[in-house]
Short mmCIF file of C-alpha atoms in Angstrom, two decimals:
data_model
loop_
_atom_site.label_atom_id
_atom_site.label_comp_id
_atom_site.label_asym_id
_atom_site.label_seq_id
_atom_site.Cartn_x
_atom_site.Cartn_y
_atom_site.Cartn_z
CA PRO A 1 17.83 70.89 -10.67
CA ARG A 2 15.03 68.47 -9.79
CA GLY A 3 15.68 66.24 -12.83
CA SER A 4 19.35 65.88 -11.92
CA MET A 5 18.49 65.01 -8.32
CA HIS A 6 15.98 62.40 -9.48
CA ARG A 7 18.60 60.79 -11.73
CA GLU A 8 21.09 60.69 -8.87
CA LEU A 9 18.53 59.03 -6.60
CA ARG A 10 17.71 56.51 -9.34
CA VAL A 11 21.38 55.63 -9.87
CA ARG A 12 21.89 55.30 -6.12
CA ALA A 13 18.81 53.08 -5.80
CA ASP A 14 19.97 50.87 -8.67
CA GLU A 15 23.36 50.45 -6.97
CA GLN A 16 21.69 49.56 -3.67
CA TRP A 17 19.37 47.04 -5.34
CA ALA A 18 22.44 45.47 -6.95
CA ARG A 19 24.01 45.17 -3.49
CA MET A 20 20.77 43.66 -2.18
CA ASN A 21 20.75 41.11 -4.99
CA GLU A 22 24.35 40.11 -4.19
CA ILE A 23 23.50 39.73 -0.50
CA VAL A 24 20.57 37.44 -1.31
CA ALA A 25 22.74 35.37 -3.66
CA HIS A 26 25.34 34.89 -0.91
CA ALA A 27 22.63 34.00 1.64
CA ALA A 28 21.14 31.48 -0.79
CA ALA A 29 24.58 29.89 -1.17
CA GLY A 30 24.90 29.49 2.61
CA ARG A 31 27.37 32.36 3.14
CA PHE A 32 25.34 34.87 5.13
CA PRO A 33 26.94 38.31 4.50
CA ARG A 34 26.39 39.95 7.91
CA ASP A 35 28.81 42.85 7.43
CA SER A 36 27.50 43.80 3.98
CA LEU A 37 23.88 43.57 5.12
CA ARG A 38 24.59 45.56 8.28
CA GLU A 39 26.21 48.32 6.20
CA LEU A 40 23.34 48.39 3.73
CA ILE A 41 20.72 48.64 6.49
CA ALA A 42 22.65 51.49 8.12
CA ALA A 43 22.88 53.38 4.81
CA LEU A 44 19.21 52.86 3.99
CA SER A 45 18.11 53.86 7.49
CA ALA A 46 19.83 57.22 7.05
CA ASP A 47 18.00 57.92 3.77
CA ARG A 48 14.37 59.08 3.81
CA ASP A 49 13.32 58.70 0.17
CA ASP A 50 10.61 56.28 -1.01
CA GLU A 51 12.95 53.80 -2.70
CA SER A 52 15.19 53.51 0.39
CA ALA A 53 12.18 52.48 2.46
CA SER A 54 11.29 49.82 -0.12
CA LEU A 55 14.86 48.52 -0.10
CA LEU A 56 14.98 48.59 3.69
CA ALA A 57 11.89 46.38 3.89
CA PHE A 58 13.74 43.68 1.93
CA ALA A 59 17.02 44.19 3.78
CA THR A 60 15.45 43.81 7.23
CA ALA A 61 13.45 40.79 6.02
CA ILE A 62 16.66 39.08 4.91
CA ALA A 63 18.34 40.11 8.18
CA ARG A 64 15.64 38.28 10.15
CA ARG A 65 16.86 35.02 8.60
CA ASP A 66 19.99 35.40 10.76
CA GLU A 67 19.79 35.15 14.56
CA GLU A 68 22.36 37.87 15.24
CA LEU A 69 21.19 40.37 12.64
CA GLY A 70 17.54 39.53 13.23
CA ASP A 71 17.67 41.01 16.72
CA GLU A 72 19.20 44.21 15.33
CA ALA A 73 16.58 44.46 12.58
CA ASN A 74 13.74 43.97 15.07
CA LEU A 75 15.14 46.69 17.33
CA TYR A 76 15.18 49.07 14.38
CA LEU A 77 11.60 48.24 13.41
CA LYS A 78 10.39 48.73 17.01
CA SER A 79 11.45 52.38 16.75
CA PHE A 80 8.34 53.10 14.66
CA ASP A 81 5.56 54.50 16.80
CA VAL A 82 2.64 53.44 14.59
CA PRO A 83 0.19 50.96 16.19
CA GLN A 84 -0.55 47.78 14.24
CA ILE A 85 -4.26 48.58 14.37
CA GLU A 86 -3.61 51.83 12.51
CA LEU A 87 -1.62 49.98 9.84
CA PHE A 88 -4.55 47.58 9.32
CA GLU A 89 -6.89 50.52 8.86
CA LEU A 90 -4.53 52.26 6.44
CA VAL A 91 -4.30 49.14 4.29
CA ALA A 92 -8.06 48.53 4.39
CA THR A 93 -9.02 52.10 3.48
CA SER A 94 -6.08 53.69 1.62
CA LEU A 95 -4.60 51.06 -0.71
CA PRO A 96 -6.67 50.25 -3.81
CA PRO A 97 -5.69 46.54 -4.25
CA PRO A 98 -6.87 45.40 -0.78
CA VAL A 99 -9.93 47.66 -0.99
CA VAL A 100 -10.96 46.23 -4.37
CA ALA A 101 -10.17 42.67 -3.23
CA SER A 102 -12.51 43.04 -0.26
CA GLU A 103 -15.24 44.46 -2.50
CA LEU A 104 -14.91 41.48 -4.88
CA VAL A 105 -15.18 39.03 -2.00
CA ASN A 106 -18.28 40.77 -0.62
CA ASP A 107 -19.92 41.07 -4.05
CA THR A 108 -19.51 37.32 -4.58
CA LEU A 109 -20.98 36.44 -1.20
CA THR A 110 -23.82 38.96 -1.52
CA ARG A 111 -24.97 37.26 -4.73
CA ALA A 112 -24.43 33.74 -3.38
CA LEU A 113 -26.33 34.36 -0.12
CA ALA A 114 -29.13 36.54 -1.48
CA GLY A 115 -32.52 35.54 -0.02
CA GLU A 116 -31.07 33.55 2.88
CA LYS A 117 -32.41 34.31 6.36
CA GLU A 118 -29.75 32.42 8.32
CA VAL A 119 -26.08 31.92 7.38
CA THR A 120 -22.79 30.86 8.90
CA LEU A 121 -19.82 33.02 7.92
CA VAL A 122 -16.17 32.09 8.48
CA SER A 123 -13.77 35.03 8.06
CA LEU A 124 -10.06 34.21 7.84
CA GLY A 125 -7.93 37.25 8.67
CA CYS A 126 -10.87 39.51 9.51
CA GLY A 127 -8.68 42.47 10.55
CA VAL A 128 -10.86 45.18 12.10
CA GLY A 129 -13.99 43.62 10.58
CA ALA A 130 -14.99 46.39 8.16
CA ARG A 131 -15.53 43.96 5.28
CA GLU A 132 -17.62 41.64 7.46
CA ALA A 133 -19.76 44.47 8.83
CA ALA A 134 -20.40 45.71 5.28
CA LEU A 135 -21.53 42.22 4.20
CA LEU A 136 -23.92 41.93 7.16
CA GLN A 137 -25.39 45.30 6.18
CA ARG A 138 -26.05 44.04 2.65
CA LEU A 139 -27.74 40.76 3.60
CA ASP A 140 -31.32 40.54 4.80
CA LEU A 141 -30.65 38.06 7.61
CA GLU A 142 -32.59 37.07 10.68
CA ARG A 143 -29.71 35.08 12.20
CA ALA A 144 -25.94 35.11 11.58
CA HIS A 145 -23.34 32.74 12.99
CA LEU A 146 -19.86 34.28 12.71
CA PHE A 147 -16.42 32.69 13.05
CA PHE A 148 -13.75 35.40 13.12
CA VAL A 149 -10.05 34.50 12.85
CA GLU A 150 -7.42 37.19 13.41
CA PRO A 151 -4.02 37.00 15.19
CA ASP A 152 -4.06 40.66 16.28
CA GLY A 153 -6.09 40.94 19.49
CA GLU A 154 -7.02 44.62 19.20
CA SER A 155 -8.19 44.18 15.60
CA LEU A 156 -10.27 41.19 16.65
CA ARG A 157 -11.90 43.23 19.43
CA ARG A 158 -12.83 45.95 16.94
CA ALA A 159 -14.21 43.36 14.49
CA LYS A 160 -16.48 41.89 17.17
CA GLU A 161 -17.77 45.32 18.16
CA GLY A 162 -18.52 46.22 14.54
CA ALA A 163 -20.47 43.01 13.87
CA ARG A 164 -22.49 43.37 17.06
CA GLU A 165 -23.33 46.97 16.22
CA VAL A 166 -24.68 45.97 12.79
CA ALA A 167 -26.69 43.13 14.37
CA ARG A 168 -28.27 45.57 16.83
CA GLU A 169 -29.13 48.04 14.06
CA LYS A 170 -30.80 45.38 11.93
CA GLY A 171 -32.45 43.41 14.74
CA MET A 172 -30.45 40.34 13.76
CA GLU A 173 -29.72 37.41 16.08
CA LEU A 174 -25.96 36.92 16.28
CA THR A 175 -23.64 34.22 17.57
CA LEU A 176 -19.95 34.95 17.29
CA ARG A 177 -16.83 32.90 17.93
CA ALA A 178 -13.64 34.98 17.77
CA THR A 179 -10.31 33.15 17.58
CA ALA A 180 -7.02 35.03 18.07
CA GLU A 181 -4.89 32.70 15.98
CA LEU A 182 -3.13 32.23 12.66
CA ALA A 183 -5.16 30.43 10.00
CA GLU A 184 -2.56 27.66 9.81
CA ALA A 185 -2.80 26.98 13.56
CA LEU A 186 -6.57 26.60 13.92
CA PRO A 187 -7.51 23.62 16.13
CA ASP A 188 -9.79 20.77 15.06
CA SER A 189 -12.47 22.06 17.44
CA PHE A 190 -12.80 25.20 15.30
CA PHE A 191 -13.80 23.19 12.24
CA GLN A 192 -16.01 20.85 14.28
CA GLU A 193 -18.04 23.87 15.40
CA ILE A 194 -18.46 24.95 11.78
CA VAL A 195 -19.90 21.51 10.96
CA SER A 196 -22.44 21.98 13.75
CA ALA A 197 -23.44 25.48 12.61
CA PRO A 198 -26.46 26.01 10.32
CA GLY A 199 -26.05 26.21 6.58
CA PRO A 200 -25.39 27.67 4.18
CA ARG A 201 -21.81 28.02 5.37
CA ALA A 202 -19.56 30.55 3.67
CA ALA A 203 -15.85 31.28 4.11
CA MET A 204 -14.18 34.53 3.11
CA ALA A 205 -10.67 36.00 3.02
CA SER A 206 -8.80 38.71 1.15
CA PHE A 207 -5.04 39.17 1.34
CA ALA A 208 -4.81 36.78 4.31
CA LEU A 209 -3.84 33.35 2.97
CA HIS A 210 -0.91 33.92 0.61
CA HIS A 211 1.57 34.36 3.48
CA MET A 212 0.57 31.33 5.54
CA SER A 213 3.74 29.63 6.73
CA ASP A 214 4.47 26.04 5.77
CA GLU A 215 5.92 23.41 8.06
CA PRO A 216 8.40 20.88 6.61
CA SER A 217 6.57 18.57 4.20
CA GLN A 218 3.26 20.37 4.88
CA ASP A 219 1.26 22.56 2.51
CA THR A 220 -0.79 24.60 4.98
CA ARG A 221 -2.98 26.28 2.36
CA PHE A 222 -3.99 22.96 0.82
CA GLU A 223 -4.75 21.57 4.27
CA LEU A 224 -6.82 24.63 5.21
CA PHE A 225 -9.05 24.29 2.14
CA GLN A 226 -9.33 20.56 2.73
CA ARG A 227 -10.49 21.19 6.30
CA LEU A 228 -13.03 23.78 5.13
CA HIS A 229 -14.35 21.22 2.64
CA GLN A 230 -14.60 18.58 5.37
CA ALA A 231 -16.45 21.12 7.55
CA ASN A 232 -19.16 21.27 4.85
CA VAL A 233 -18.44 24.85 3.85
CA ASP A 234 -20.65 25.56 0.82
CA ILE A 235 -19.12 28.77 -0.54
CA VAL A 236 -15.56 30.11 -0.46
CA SER A 237 -14.78 33.63 -1.68
CA ILE A 238 -11.17 34.82 -1.57
CA ALA A 239 -9.01 37.37 -3.34
CA GLU A 240 -5.27 36.85 -3.07
CA PRO A 241 -2.12 38.26 -4.72
CA SER A 242 -0.72 36.12 -7.52
CA SER A 243 2.57 35.29 -5.85
CA ASP A 244 4.44 32.22 -4.63
CA HIS A 245 6.25 32.88 -1.35
CA HIS A 246 6.67 29.19 -0.64
CA VAL A 247 9.19 27.91 -3.16
CA ASP A 248 12.23 26.34 -1.49
CA CYS A 249 14.81 28.31 -3.46
CA LEU A 250 15.56 31.62 -1.70
CA LEU A 251 16.49 33.33 -5.00
CA ALA A 252 13.14 32.40 -6.57
CA ARG A 253 11.24 33.40 -3.43
CA TYR A 254 13.07 36.74 -3.31
CA ALA A 255 12.25 37.40 -6.98
CA ASN A 256 8.57 36.57 -6.40
CA ALA A 257 8.37 38.74 -3.29
CA ARG A 258 10.16 41.60 -5.02
CA ARG A 259 7.69 41.47 -7.91
CA GLN A 260 4.61 41.41 -5.67
CA CYS A 261 5.79 43.74 -2.89
CA GLY A 262 7.46 46.03 -5.42
CA GLU A 263 4.05 46.61 -6.99
CA GLY A 264 2.57 47.15 -3.55
CA PHE A 265 5.25 49.68 -2.62
CA ARG A 266 4.64 51.61 -5.84
CA VAL A 267 0.94 51.80 -4.93
CA ILE A 268 1.86 53.10 -1.46
CA ASP A 269 4.09 55.79 -2.99
CA GLU A 270 1.18 56.96 -5.18
CA GLN A 271 -1.15 57.55 -2.22
CA SER A 272 -1.49 60.79 -0.26
CA LEU A 273 0.07 59.34 2.89
CA ASP A 274 2.59 61.20 4.99
CA SER A 275 6.12 59.84 4.61
CA GLU A 276 6.32 58.21 8.06
CA ARG A 277 3.10 56.24 7.61
CA ALA A 278 4.08 55.19 4.11
CA ARG A 279 7.43 54.05 5.49
CA ALA A 280 5.76 52.21 8.36
CA LEU A 281 3.38 50.44 5.97
CA LYS A 282 6.31 49.15 3.91
CA LEU A 283 8.48 48.13 6.88
CA LEU A 284 5.99 46.95 9.48
CA PHE A 285 3.01 45.67 7.51
CA PHE A 286 4.54 44.32 4.28
CA GLY A 287 8.13 43.92 5.43
#
């Protein structure tokens, strides 16, 4: 009976989450449980249900904290034949939270820049550039100066093509600097060019800044906003998950990530995605 099978899966998932919690507690105490984690990853890899994929995303993430197990986890993840560019597009078009976040960012900037004929736009984590192209379509500009930041080269190429296509359609003059880099690794020259660009200057991001990595004794998000302020950016519009990935305590960070990503995984399970793409989203994009 379907109800009985569902209960069995729920009990099994609860047991596996309990094992995951124990593994994290041992790792936080400095006793990395390689054998237990290896067994759990093997068991989860054999299962194909939604909850196993969610668990596996956390298990492989913890495994990557260990040099030996990290190599094994990466080999497993490389077995997925879903291009990163396709994952970006799935997130941008199929998952309501990122879609709504991008709409909120664009709505804010559309109102703030209404009536302007020339603007400078800095996009942090532009992905394939759909949000940026949509904003350019909304604004009645004569000239646009774009600064695109995106670590994935193929996504950045697509973003540039999309912006140039909109500029051609609207007869808009366009200058574009595309930087294949993480937001936390942007050079001083990037911000110096923003200072030299015409105003008003606007910066945008959605779902790109919450996972910036900190260096020891360095708050990279604070420094990024400080540098944008020093570059005379007039308007900043961002939409980010309410989560703290940067606390020192592994147990607290795990709890925060489980709350945020757990919600994200539930959203994925509710969409009409085939099982392999849903699994790839969890493991490759969010994992």
